[in-house]
Structure formats: structure tokens, C-alpha cells
Short mmCIF file of C-alpha atoms in Angstrom, two decimals:
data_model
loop_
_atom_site.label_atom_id
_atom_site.label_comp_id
_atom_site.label_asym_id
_atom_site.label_seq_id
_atom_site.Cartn_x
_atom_site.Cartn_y
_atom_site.Cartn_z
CA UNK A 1 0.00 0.00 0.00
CA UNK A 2 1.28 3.11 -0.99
CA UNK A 3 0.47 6.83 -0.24
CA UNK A 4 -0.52 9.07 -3.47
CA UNK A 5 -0.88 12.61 -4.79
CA UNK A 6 -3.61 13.20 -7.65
CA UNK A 7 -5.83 15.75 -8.33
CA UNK A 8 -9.03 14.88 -9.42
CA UNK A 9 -13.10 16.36 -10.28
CA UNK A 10 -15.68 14.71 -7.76
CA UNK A 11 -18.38 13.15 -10.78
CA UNK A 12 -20.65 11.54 -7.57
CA UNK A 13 -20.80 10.26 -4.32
CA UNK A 14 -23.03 8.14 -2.03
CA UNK A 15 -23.25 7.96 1.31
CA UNK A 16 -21.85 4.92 3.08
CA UNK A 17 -22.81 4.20 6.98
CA UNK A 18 -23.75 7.00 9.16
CA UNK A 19 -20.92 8.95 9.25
CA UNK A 20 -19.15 8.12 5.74
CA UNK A 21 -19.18 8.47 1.97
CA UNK A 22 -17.65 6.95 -1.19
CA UNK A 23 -16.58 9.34 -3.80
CA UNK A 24 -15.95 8.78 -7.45
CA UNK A 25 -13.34 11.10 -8.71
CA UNK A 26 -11.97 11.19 -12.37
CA UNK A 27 -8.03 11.96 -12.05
CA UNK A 28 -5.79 12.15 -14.83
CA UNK A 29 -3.63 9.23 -13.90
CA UNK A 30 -5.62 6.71 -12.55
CA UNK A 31 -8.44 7.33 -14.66
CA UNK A 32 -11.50 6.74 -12.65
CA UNK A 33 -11.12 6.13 -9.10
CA UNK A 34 -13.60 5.41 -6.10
CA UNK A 35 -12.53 6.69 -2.74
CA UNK A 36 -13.61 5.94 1.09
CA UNK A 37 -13.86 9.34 3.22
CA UNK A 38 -14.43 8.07 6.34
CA UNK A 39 -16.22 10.57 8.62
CA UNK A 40 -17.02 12.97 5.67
CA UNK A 41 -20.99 13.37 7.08
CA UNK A 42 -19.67 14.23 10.25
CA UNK A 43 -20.96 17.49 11.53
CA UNK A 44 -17.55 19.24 11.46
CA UNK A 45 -15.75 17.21 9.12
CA UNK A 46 -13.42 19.37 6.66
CA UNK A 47 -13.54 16.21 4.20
CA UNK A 48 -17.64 16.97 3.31
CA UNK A 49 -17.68 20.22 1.77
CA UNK A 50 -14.72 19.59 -0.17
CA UNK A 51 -15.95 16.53 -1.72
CA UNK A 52 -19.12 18.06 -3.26
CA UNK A 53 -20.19 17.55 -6.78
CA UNK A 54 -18.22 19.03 -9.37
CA UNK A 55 -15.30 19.97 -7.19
CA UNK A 56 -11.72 19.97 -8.42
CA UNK A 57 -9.64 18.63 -5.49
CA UNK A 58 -6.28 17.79 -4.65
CA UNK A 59 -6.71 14.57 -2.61
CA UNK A 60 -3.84 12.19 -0.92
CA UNK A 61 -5.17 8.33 -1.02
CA UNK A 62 -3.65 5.34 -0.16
CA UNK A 63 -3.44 3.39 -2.89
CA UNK A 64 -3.70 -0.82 -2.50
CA UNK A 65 -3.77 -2.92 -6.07
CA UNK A 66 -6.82 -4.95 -6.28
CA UNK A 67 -8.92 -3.05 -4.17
CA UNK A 68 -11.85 -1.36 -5.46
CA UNK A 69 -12.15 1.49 -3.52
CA UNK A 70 -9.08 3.37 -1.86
CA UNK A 71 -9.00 4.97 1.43
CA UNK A 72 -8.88 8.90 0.99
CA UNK A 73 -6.12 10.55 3.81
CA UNK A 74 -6.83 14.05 2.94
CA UNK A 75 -8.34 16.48 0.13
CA UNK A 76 -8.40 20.07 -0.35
CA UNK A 77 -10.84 22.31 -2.61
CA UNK A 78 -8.49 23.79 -5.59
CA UNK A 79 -11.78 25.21 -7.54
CA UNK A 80 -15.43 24.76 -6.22
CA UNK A 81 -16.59 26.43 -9.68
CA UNK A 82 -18.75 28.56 -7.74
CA UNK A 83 -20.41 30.43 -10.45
CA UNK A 84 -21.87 26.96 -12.19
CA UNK A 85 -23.36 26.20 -9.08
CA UNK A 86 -25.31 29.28 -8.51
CA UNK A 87 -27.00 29.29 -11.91
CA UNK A 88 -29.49 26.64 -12.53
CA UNK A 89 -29.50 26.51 -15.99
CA UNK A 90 -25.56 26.07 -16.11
CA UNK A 91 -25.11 23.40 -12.83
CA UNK A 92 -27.82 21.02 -14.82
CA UNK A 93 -26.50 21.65 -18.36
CA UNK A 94 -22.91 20.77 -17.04
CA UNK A 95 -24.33 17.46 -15.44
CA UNK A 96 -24.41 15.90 -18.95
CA UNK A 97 -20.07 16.79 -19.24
CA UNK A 98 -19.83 14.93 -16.08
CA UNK A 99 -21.88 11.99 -16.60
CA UNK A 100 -20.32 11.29 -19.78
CA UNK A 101 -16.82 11.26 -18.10
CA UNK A 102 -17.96 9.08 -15.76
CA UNK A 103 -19.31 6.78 -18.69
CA UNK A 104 -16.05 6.91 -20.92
CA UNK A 105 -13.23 6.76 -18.31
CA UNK A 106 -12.03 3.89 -17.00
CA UNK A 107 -10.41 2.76 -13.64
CA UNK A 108 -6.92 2.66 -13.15
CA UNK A 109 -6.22 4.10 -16.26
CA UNK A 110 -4.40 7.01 -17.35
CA UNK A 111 -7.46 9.90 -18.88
CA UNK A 112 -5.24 13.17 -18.89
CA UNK A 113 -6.91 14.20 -22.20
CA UNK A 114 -10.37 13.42 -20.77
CA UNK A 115 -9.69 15.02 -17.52
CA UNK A 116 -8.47 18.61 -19.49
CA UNK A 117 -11.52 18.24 -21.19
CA UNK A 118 -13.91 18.36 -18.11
CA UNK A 119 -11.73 20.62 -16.42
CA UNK A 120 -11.58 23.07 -18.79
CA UNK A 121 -14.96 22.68 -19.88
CA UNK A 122 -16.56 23.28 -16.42
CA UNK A 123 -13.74 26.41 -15.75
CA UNK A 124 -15.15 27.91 -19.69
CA UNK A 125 -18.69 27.40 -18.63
CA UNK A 126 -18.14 29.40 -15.47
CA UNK A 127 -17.02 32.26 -17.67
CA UNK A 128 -19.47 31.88 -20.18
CA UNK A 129 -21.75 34.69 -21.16
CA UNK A 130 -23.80 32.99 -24.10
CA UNK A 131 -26.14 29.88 -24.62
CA UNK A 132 -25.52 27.32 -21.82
CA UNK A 133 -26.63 24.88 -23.63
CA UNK A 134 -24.00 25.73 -26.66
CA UNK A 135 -21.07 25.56 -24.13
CA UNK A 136 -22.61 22.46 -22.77
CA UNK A 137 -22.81 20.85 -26.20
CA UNK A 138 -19.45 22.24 -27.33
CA UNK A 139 -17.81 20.24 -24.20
CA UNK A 140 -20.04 17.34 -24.83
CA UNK A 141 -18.59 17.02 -28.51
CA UNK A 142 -15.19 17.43 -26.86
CA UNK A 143 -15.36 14.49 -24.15
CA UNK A 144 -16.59 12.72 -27.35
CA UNK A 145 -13.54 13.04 -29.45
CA UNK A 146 -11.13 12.51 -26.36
CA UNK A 147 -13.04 9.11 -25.85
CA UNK A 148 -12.18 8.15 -29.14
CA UNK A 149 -15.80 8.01 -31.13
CA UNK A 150 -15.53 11.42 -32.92
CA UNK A 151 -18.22 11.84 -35.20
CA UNK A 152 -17.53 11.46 -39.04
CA UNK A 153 -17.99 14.66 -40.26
CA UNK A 154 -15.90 15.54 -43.52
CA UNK A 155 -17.95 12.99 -45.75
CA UNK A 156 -20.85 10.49 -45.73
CA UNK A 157 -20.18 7.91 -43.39
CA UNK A 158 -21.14 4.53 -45.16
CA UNK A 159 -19.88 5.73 -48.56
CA UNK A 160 -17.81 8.52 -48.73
CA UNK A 161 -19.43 10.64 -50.65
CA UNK A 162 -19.78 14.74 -50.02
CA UNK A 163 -22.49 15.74 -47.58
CA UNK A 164 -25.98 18.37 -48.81
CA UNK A 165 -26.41 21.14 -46.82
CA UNK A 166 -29.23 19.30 -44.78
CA UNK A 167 -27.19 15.86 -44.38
CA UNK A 168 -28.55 12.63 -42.81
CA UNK A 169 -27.04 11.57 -39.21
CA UNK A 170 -26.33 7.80 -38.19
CA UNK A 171 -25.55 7.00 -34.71
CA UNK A 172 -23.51 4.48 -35.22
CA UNK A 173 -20.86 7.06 -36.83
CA UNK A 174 -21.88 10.58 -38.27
CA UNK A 175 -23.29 12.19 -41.06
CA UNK A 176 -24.59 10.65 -43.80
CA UNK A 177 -25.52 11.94 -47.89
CA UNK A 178 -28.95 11.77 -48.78
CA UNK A 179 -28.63 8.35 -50.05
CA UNK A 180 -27.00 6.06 -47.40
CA UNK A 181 -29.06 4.87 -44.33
CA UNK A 182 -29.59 7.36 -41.48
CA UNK A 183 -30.75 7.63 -37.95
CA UNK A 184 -32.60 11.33 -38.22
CA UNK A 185 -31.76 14.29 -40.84
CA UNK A 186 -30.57 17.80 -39.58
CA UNK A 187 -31.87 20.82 -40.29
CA UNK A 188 -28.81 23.39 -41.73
CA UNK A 189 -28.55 24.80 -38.27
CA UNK A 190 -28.42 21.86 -36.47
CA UNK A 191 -25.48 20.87 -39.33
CA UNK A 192 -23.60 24.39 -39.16
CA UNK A 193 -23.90 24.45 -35.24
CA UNK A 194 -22.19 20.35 -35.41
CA UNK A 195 -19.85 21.82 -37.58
CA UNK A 196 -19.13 24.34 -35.68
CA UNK A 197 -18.70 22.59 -32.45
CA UNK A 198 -16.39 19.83 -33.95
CA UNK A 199 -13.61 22.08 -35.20
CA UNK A 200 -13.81 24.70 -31.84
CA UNK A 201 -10.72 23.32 -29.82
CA UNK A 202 -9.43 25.65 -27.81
CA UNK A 203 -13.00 27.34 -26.83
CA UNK A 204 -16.70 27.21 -27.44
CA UNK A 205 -17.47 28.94 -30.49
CA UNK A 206 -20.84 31.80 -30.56
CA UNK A 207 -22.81 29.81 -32.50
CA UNK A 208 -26.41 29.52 -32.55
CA UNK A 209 -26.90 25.97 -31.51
CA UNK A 210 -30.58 24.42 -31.58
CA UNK A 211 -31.84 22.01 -28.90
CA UNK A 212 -31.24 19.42 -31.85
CA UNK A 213 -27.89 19.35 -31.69
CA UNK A 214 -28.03 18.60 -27.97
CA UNK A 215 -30.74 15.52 -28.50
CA UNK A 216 -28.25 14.50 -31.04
CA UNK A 217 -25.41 14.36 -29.29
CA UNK A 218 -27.25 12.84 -26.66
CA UNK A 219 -27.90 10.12 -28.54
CA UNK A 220 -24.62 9.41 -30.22
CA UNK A 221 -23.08 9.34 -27.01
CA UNK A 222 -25.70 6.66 -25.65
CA UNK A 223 -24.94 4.61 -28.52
CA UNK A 224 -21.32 4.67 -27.88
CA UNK A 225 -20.78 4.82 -24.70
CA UNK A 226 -23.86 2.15 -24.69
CA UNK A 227 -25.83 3.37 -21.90
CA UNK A 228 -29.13 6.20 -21.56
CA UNK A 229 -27.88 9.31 -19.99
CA UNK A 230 -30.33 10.12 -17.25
CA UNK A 231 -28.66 13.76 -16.99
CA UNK A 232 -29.27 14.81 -20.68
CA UNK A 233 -33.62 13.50 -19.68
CA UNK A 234 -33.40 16.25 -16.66
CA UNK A 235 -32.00 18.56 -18.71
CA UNK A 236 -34.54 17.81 -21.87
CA UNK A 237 -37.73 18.19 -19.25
CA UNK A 238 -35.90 21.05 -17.48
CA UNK A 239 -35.23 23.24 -20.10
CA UNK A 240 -37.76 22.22 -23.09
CA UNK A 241 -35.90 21.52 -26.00
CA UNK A 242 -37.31 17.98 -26.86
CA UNK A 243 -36.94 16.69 -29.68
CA UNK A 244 -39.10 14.06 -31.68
CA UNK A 245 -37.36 11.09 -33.55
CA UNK A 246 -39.97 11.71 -36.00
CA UNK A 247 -39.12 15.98 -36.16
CA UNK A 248 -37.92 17.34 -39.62
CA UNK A 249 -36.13 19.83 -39.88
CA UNK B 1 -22.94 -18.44 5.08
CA UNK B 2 -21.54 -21.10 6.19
CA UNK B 3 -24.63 -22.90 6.24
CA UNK B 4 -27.42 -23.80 3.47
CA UNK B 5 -31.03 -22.40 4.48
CA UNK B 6 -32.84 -20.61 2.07
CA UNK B 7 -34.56 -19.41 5.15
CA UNK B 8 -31.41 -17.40 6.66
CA UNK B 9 -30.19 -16.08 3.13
CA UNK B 10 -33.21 -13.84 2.59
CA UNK B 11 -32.86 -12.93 6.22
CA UNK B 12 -29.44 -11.87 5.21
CA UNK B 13 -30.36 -10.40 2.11
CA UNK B 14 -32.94 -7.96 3.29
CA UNK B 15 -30.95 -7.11 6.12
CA UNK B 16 -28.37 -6.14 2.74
CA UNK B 17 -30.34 -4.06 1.68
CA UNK B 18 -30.38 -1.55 4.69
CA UNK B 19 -28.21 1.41 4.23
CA UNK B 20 -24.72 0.85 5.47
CA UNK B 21 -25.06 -2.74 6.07
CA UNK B 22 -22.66 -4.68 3.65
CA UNK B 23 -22.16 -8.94 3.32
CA UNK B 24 -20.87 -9.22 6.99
CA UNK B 25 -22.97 -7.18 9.15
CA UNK B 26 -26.11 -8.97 7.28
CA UNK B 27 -25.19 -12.01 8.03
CA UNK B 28 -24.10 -10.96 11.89
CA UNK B 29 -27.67 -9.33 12.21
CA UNK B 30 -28.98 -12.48 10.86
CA UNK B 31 -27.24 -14.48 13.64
CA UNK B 32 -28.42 -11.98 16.38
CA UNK B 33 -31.71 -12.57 15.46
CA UNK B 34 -31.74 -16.54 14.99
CA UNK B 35 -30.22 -16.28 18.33
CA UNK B 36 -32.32 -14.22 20.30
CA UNK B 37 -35.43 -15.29 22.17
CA UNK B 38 -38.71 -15.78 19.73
CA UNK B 39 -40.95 -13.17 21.23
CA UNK B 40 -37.88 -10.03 20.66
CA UNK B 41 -37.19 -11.73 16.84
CA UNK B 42 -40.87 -11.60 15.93
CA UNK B 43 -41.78 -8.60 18.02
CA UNK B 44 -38.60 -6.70 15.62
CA UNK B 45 -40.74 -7.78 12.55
CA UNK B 46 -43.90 -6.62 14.24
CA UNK B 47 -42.22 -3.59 14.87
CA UNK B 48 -41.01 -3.30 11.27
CA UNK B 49 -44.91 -4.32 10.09
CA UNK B 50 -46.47 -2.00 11.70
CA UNK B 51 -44.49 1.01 11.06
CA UNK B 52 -44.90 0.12 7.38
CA UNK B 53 -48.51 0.01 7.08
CA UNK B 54 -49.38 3.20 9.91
CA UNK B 55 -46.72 5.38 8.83
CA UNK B 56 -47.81 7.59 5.91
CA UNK B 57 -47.48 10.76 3.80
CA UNK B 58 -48.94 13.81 5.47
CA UNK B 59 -51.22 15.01 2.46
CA UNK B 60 -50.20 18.52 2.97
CA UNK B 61 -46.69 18.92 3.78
CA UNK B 62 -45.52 15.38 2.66
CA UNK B 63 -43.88 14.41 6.11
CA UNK B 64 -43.94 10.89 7.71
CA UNK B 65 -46.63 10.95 9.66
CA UNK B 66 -49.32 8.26 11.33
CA UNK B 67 -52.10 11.05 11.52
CA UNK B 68 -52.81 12.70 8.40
CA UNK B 69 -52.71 16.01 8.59
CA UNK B 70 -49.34 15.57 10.53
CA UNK B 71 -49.19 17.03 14.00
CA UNK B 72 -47.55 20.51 12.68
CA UNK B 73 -50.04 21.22 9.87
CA UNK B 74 -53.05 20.26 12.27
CA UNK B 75 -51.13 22.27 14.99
CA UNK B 76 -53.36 25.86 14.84
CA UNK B 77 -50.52 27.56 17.04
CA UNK B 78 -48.05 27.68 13.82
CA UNK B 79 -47.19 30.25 11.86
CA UNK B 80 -49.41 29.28 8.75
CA UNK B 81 -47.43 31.98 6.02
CA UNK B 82 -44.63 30.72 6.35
CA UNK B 83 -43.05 26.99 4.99
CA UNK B 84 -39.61 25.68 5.44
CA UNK B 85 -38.92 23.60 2.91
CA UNK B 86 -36.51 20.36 2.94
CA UNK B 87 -35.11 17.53 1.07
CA UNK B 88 -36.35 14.54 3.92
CA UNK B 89 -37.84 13.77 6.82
CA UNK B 90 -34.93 13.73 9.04
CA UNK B 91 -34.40 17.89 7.57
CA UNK B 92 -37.30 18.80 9.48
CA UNK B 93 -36.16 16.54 12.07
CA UNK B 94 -33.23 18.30 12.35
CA UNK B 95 -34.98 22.01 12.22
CA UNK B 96 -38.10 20.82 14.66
CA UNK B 97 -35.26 19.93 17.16
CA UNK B 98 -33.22 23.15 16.94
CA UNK B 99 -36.87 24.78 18.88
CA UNK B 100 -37.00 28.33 17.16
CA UNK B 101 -38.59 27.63 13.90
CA UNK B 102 -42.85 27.69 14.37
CA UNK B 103 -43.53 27.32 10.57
CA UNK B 104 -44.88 24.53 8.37
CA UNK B 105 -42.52 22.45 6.16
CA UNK B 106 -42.95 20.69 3.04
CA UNK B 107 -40.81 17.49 2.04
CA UNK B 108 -39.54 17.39 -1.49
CA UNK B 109 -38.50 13.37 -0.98
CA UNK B 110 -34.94 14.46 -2.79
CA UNK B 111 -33.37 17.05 -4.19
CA UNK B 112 -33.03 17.58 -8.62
CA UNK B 113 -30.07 15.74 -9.41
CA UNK B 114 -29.40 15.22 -13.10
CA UNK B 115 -26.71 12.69 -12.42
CA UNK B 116 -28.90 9.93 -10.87
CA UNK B 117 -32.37 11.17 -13.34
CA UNK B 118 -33.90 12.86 -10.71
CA UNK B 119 -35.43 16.13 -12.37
CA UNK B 120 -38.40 17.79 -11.06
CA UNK B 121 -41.12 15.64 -11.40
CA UNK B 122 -39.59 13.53 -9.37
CA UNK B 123 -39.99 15.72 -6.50
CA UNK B 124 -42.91 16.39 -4.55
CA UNK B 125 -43.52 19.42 -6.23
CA UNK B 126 -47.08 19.68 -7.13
CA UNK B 127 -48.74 19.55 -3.62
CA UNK B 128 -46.31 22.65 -2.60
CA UNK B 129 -47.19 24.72 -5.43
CA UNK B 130 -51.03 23.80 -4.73
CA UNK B 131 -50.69 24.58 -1.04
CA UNK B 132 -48.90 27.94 -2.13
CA UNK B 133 -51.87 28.63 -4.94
CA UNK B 134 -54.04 28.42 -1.52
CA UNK B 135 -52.73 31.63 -0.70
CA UNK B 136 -52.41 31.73 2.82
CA UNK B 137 -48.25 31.41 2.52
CA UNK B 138 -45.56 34.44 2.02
CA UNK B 139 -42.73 33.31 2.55
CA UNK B 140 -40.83 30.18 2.02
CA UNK B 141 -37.84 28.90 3.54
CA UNK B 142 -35.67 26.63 1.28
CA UNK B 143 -33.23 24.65 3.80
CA UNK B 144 -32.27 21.92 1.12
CA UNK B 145 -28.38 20.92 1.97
CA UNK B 146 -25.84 22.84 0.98
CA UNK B 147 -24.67 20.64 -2.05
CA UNK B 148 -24.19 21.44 -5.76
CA UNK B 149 -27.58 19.42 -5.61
CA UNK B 150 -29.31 20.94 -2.95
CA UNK B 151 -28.07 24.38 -4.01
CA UNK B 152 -29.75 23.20 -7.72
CA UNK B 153 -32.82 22.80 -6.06
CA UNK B 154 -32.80 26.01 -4.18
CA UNK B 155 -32.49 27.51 -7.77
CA UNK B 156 -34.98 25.83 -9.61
CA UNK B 157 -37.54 26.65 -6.03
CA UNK B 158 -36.52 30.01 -6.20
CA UNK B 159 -37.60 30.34 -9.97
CA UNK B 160 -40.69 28.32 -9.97
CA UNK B 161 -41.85 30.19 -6.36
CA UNK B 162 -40.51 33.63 -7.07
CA UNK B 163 -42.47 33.68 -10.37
CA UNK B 164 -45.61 33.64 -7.99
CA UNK B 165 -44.66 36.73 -6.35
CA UNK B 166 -43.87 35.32 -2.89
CA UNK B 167 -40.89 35.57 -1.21
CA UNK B 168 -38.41 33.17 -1.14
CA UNK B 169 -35.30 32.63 1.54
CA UNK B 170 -32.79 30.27 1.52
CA UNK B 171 -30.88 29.25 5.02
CA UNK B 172 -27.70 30.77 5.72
CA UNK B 173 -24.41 28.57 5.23
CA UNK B 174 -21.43 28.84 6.75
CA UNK B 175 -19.44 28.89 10.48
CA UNK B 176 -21.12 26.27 12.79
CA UNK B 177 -21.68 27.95 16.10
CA UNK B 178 -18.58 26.90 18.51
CA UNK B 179 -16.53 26.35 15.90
CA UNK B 180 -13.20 27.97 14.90
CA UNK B 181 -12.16 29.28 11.56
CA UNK B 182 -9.41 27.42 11.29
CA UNK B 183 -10.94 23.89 11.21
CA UNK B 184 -13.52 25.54 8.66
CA UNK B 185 -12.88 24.28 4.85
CA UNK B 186 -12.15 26.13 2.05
CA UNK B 187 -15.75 25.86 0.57
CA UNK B 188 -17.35 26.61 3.84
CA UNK B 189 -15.21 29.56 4.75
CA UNK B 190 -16.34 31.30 1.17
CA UNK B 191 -20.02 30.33 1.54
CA UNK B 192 -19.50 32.21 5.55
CA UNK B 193 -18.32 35.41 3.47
CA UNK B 194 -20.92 35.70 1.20
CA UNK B 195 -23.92 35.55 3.41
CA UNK B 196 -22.06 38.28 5.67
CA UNK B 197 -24.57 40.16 7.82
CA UNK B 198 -24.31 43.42 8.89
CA UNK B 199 -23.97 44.02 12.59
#
């Protein structure tokens, strides 16, 4: 058993017996990684605040191979991303970020590139001053391409061939031409907005960005990371923004 | 277990299923009970019965309750404007304890947290915003926990109440009472300088 160092964003925790709680932290080096903070519900425990949802955190564990959960010594708050917390819209949007990280990264494996992502996705959308839900997409389509199932968005994705200006979009990989087999059609906005958001690296870009590109994305992400995400549902009956299977656009 | 009676394993795996309780302490519980006199075994799942089918939902505020309405919202010596709201039972517990709040309360059964699917309708929403449509209420308390979820929910109350003209308070965070500054975290110590009052 070892002692280690990491920093790390709380994605959830439960409570364990009266007085304890198991966090699951996403750290760059070991990847996913479930913690024990024994007496973190106590009254004046300096463990509890710090371990809130969302919270970047530098945290010293004791680290024991095999074992599924790892005894947390000590963590402090490095960034509570206050302002994302007191804005409704923003805390709920930025639940879909963090449930997908929780979804794509593994345990005890190395996710710097997914951890930068979430990090410096939650820090942008702190600062952000247009659509949440464009940030929250933009970081969405990020976590995406760090995971590895980036959309296919240059050409169709079963033949090749170059993409109309209101393409066809397949689950299983990205846009589609008119022709080939697809899941739902986009409108143009919903295309320029996916567009958009797929070449944006450094930042989101001000783009208008329809509540289709969120259901989208939504559901390319389920079908990837094979599983519903029950944040992206809150957010959809929230927020409004629902969008039919059967919609055109 | 060590050994084979169908009986004993669904002893042990309800007793699994309590919060906290993990393989071991099932199947110690298990023992405890197999091992204590008949009359204490069966009176604990009398005890366990009886609670189950008494204990209700007061209709009004949403508390656990055997009476319905609950003792405080049938209790005429409350202060009937204003409503403390809280995530569970044991928050208005915790408030009914503390002896200066004479209020109601409403129990949400949760708090919105997108994470696990829980989004407003699964909260016990819709009897609070009738008992507010009643009219009688001005101000309401929200004392959800102060967690990125509980602080969600404070939002999403103070939209949906505000919107209906009352006034809407959330319960300060910050210092507890006896306790120094130096043992206070980070988080707490930022959330004590925000709600500063003036003296």
C-alpha cells in the first residue's frame, strides 16, 4: 500500500454508513477512481464540503492494487466552480459533461486528455456569457472526441461521398448523404452548429446551436458509450428543447 | 454463510439491503436474530410491520406521519405563512429539534439531481405549489443541503416560487456555532463570506 498525490473532479458520491461516503473522482492518472472518506458526514468534518459535486480537489489516497475502492487521507478544494453552481441553468446543463466522463473513463487508467476536457470545460462554462446549452454541447462534442468516437464529419459515413447542406445523421458514426441509411436528418442549423462545435478546440465557439444538436449528441453518445444518460432527460424536461425522432427539420 | 437455508439467506439479504449494512454485518444481524429469544425476533418484525402500514405521507406537507394532517399542519398555534422547505424527513427533524422555527414544512422526498435522473417531477412538487396557490403562505424557507444538488434545487424553487410573487429565503451557510475558523474548509469559509450580515 502506498500513499498518493492526484488531483481529481468529484463526478458523484453516495453515502456509506452514518458517518461516511464513497466518492468517485476522475483523475488524470488513474483514470477513474472510487474513494472511502471516512467521517465525511460528520458534523464538522473538513472532508464533506470539499468533496461536493463538481469539485476539483487535490486529494492524498492510499493506494492498494486490487482493491476497489481506496482509502482517501486528505483532500483540499483547488476550484469549487462557484459560479456553475449558482445558476441553474448552467449546474444542470454541465451534469451531462460529467456523466459522460464518468461513462467513458475507465479505472486505473491514465485519462489526462479526458480530464483537461472536463476541467476546462466546467472552468469555460463558469465564464461563459452565451447559450448554456452551446457551451454544454461544445464540451459534450469534446469528451466525445477525447473518448475516441468522434463523429464522421468531412464525408458520408457509409460511402464517402460529399455531404448536402441538410445531411442525414447515423448514430452508429456521423453524417450521412442523402442516399445512405440514417438515424434522423438535420436541419442546416443543427449541421452548421455540429460543424461548428467539432472544429472549436481551444473554446466554445458563438454559435447559434438548436436544442437538436443537444438531443443529437445525446444520442450518439448513448450509442457509444452504450448506456441512456439520465442527466441529458433532466435537462430535456428542465429546459424544453425535446426533440421528436420523427421531427424534420 | 456457512450454512445452506434458504430461510437465513433472505434474512441476510434484506438485512443487505439496509443502508450501510454490507455482506458481513447482514449475516451478523442475521445471527443476532436466529439467536435471540422468539418473542424479541418476531416482536422486531412486528415492529417493522407495523411502522410500514401506519406510517404515511402527510397530504399537505408530505412528512412521515401516522395522523394525516401531521401534528404541525393540524397544529393551529403555527405560523401558517410561512413553509420551510426540505429535502427529507430527518431535515425537518433536524430544524423541529433546533426549537426556534414555528412554521410549516414541506418534504420534497430528494433534491433535482441530473446525475442519478432525478429532475423535477420527481420531487414532490405539485402539492407545494397547490398549497402555495391556496394563498395563505408568504414566505418560504428553502433549507435543502448545501450541495451542488441541494443548491440546484434552491435555484430551480426560487424560480418556480418567485415567479408567484412570494418571497423566497434560503438558510444561511457557513461557520457552525462553537466552531473555529481554522478547522472551517475552504468551501465553507467562502459560503461564511458571502452571506455576511451586517452588525
Amino acid at each position: 500500500m502506498s500513499q498518493e498525490t492526484a488531483e481529481g473532479v468529484v463526478l458523484r458520491g453516495v453515502d456509506f454508513s452514518e458517518t461516511s461516503r464513497i466518492v468517485t473522482l476522475l483523475t488524470p492518472n488513474r483514470g477513474k477512481l472510487a474513494c472511502l472518506a471516512k467521517g465525511a458526514r460528520r458534523k464538522n468534518s473538513r472532508l464533506g464540503p470539499v468533496l461536493d459535486t463538481f469539485n476539483r480537489v487535490e486529494l492524498i489516497y492510499y493506494w492498494k492494487e486490487g482493491r476497489q475502492v481506496q482509502n482517501l487521507a486528505e483532500a483540499s478544494l483547488l476550484d469549487a466552480y462557484t459560479p456553475l453552481k449558482q445558476d441553474l441553468e448552467r449546474s444542470a446543463y454541465a451534469g451531462f459533461p460529467l456523466e459522460l466522463a464518468y461513462k467513458v473513463a475507465h479505472e486505473n487508467e491514465p485519462s489526462r486528455v479526458i480530464y483537461d476536457v472536463l476541467t476546462q470545460g466546467l472552468a469555460g462554462l463558469c465564464a461563459w456569457t452565451g447559450e448554456v446549452r452551446a457551451h454544454a454541447c461544445w464540451q459534450v462534442m469534446r469528451l466525445i472526441c477525447a473518448a475516441g468516437f468522434a463523429p464522421v464529419m468531412d464525408a458520408c459515413v457509409h460511402c464517402g461521398a460529399e455531404v448536402p447542406a441538410s445531411p442525414g445523421f447515423s448514430y452508429d458514426g456521423g453524417v450521412t448523404c442523402g442516399r445512405c441509411r440514417a438515424d434522423r436528418r438535420l436541419s442546416p442549423a443543427a449541421w452548421a452548429a455540429l460543424q461548428a462545435l467539432g472544429v472549436a478546440e481551444a473554446a466554445c465557439p458563438r454559435v447559434a446551436v438548436p436544442a437538436e444538436v443537444f438531443h443529437v449528441l445525446r444520442f450518439y453518445a448513448s450509442r457509444h458509450a452504450e448506456t441512456e444518460f439520465k442527466s441529458a432527460r433532466v435537462i430535456e424536461e428542465m429546459f424544453g428543447g425535446r426533440w421528436s425522432e420523427n421531427s424534420t427539420a | 454463510m456457512f450454512f445452506n437455508s434458504p430461510a437465513v439467506e433472505r434474512l441476510v439479504e434484506a438485512f443487505r439491503r439496509l443502508p450501510g449494512v454490507g455482506k458481513r454485518s447482514a449475516e451478523r444481524l442475521a445471527l443476532h436474530v436466529l439467536g435471540s429469544p422468539e418473542d424479541e425476533a418476531l416482536g422486531l418484525s412486528e415492529a417493522i410491520r407495523e411502522a410500514r402500514t401506519r406510517i404515511r405521507l402527510c397530504s399537505e406537507c408530505c412528512n412521515l406521519t401516522e395522523e394525516d394532517p401531521c401534528g404541525v399542519c393540524s397544529d393551529g398555534r403555527r405560523d401558517r405563512s410561512v413553509v420551510c422547505v426540505v429535502e427529507r424527513p430527518s431535515g425537518a427533524m433536524a430544524i423541529e429539534k433546533g426549537g426556534s422555527y414555528r412554521g410549516l414544512y414541506h418534504v420534497l422526498h430528494g433534491v433535482l439531481n441530473p446525475l442519478e435522473g432525478i429532475g423535477p417531477s420527481e420531487l414532490r412538487l405539485e402539492r407545494l405549489m397547490k398549497r402555495l396557490d391556496a394563498g395563505s403562505i408568504h414566505e418560504v424557507i428553502v433549507a435543502t443541503n448545501a450541495t451542488a444538488e441541494g443548491e440546484a434545487t434552491a435555484l430551480y424553487l426560487a424560480k418556480l416560487i418567485g415567479a408567484r410573487g412570494l418571497s423566497v429565503t434560503r438558510i444561511a451557510h457557513g461557520v457552525p456555532m462553537g466552531g473555529g475558523l481554522e478547522f472551517a474548509d475552504d468551501a465553507t469559509l467562502s459560503h461564511a463570506l458571502q452571506g455576511r450580515t451586517r452588525l
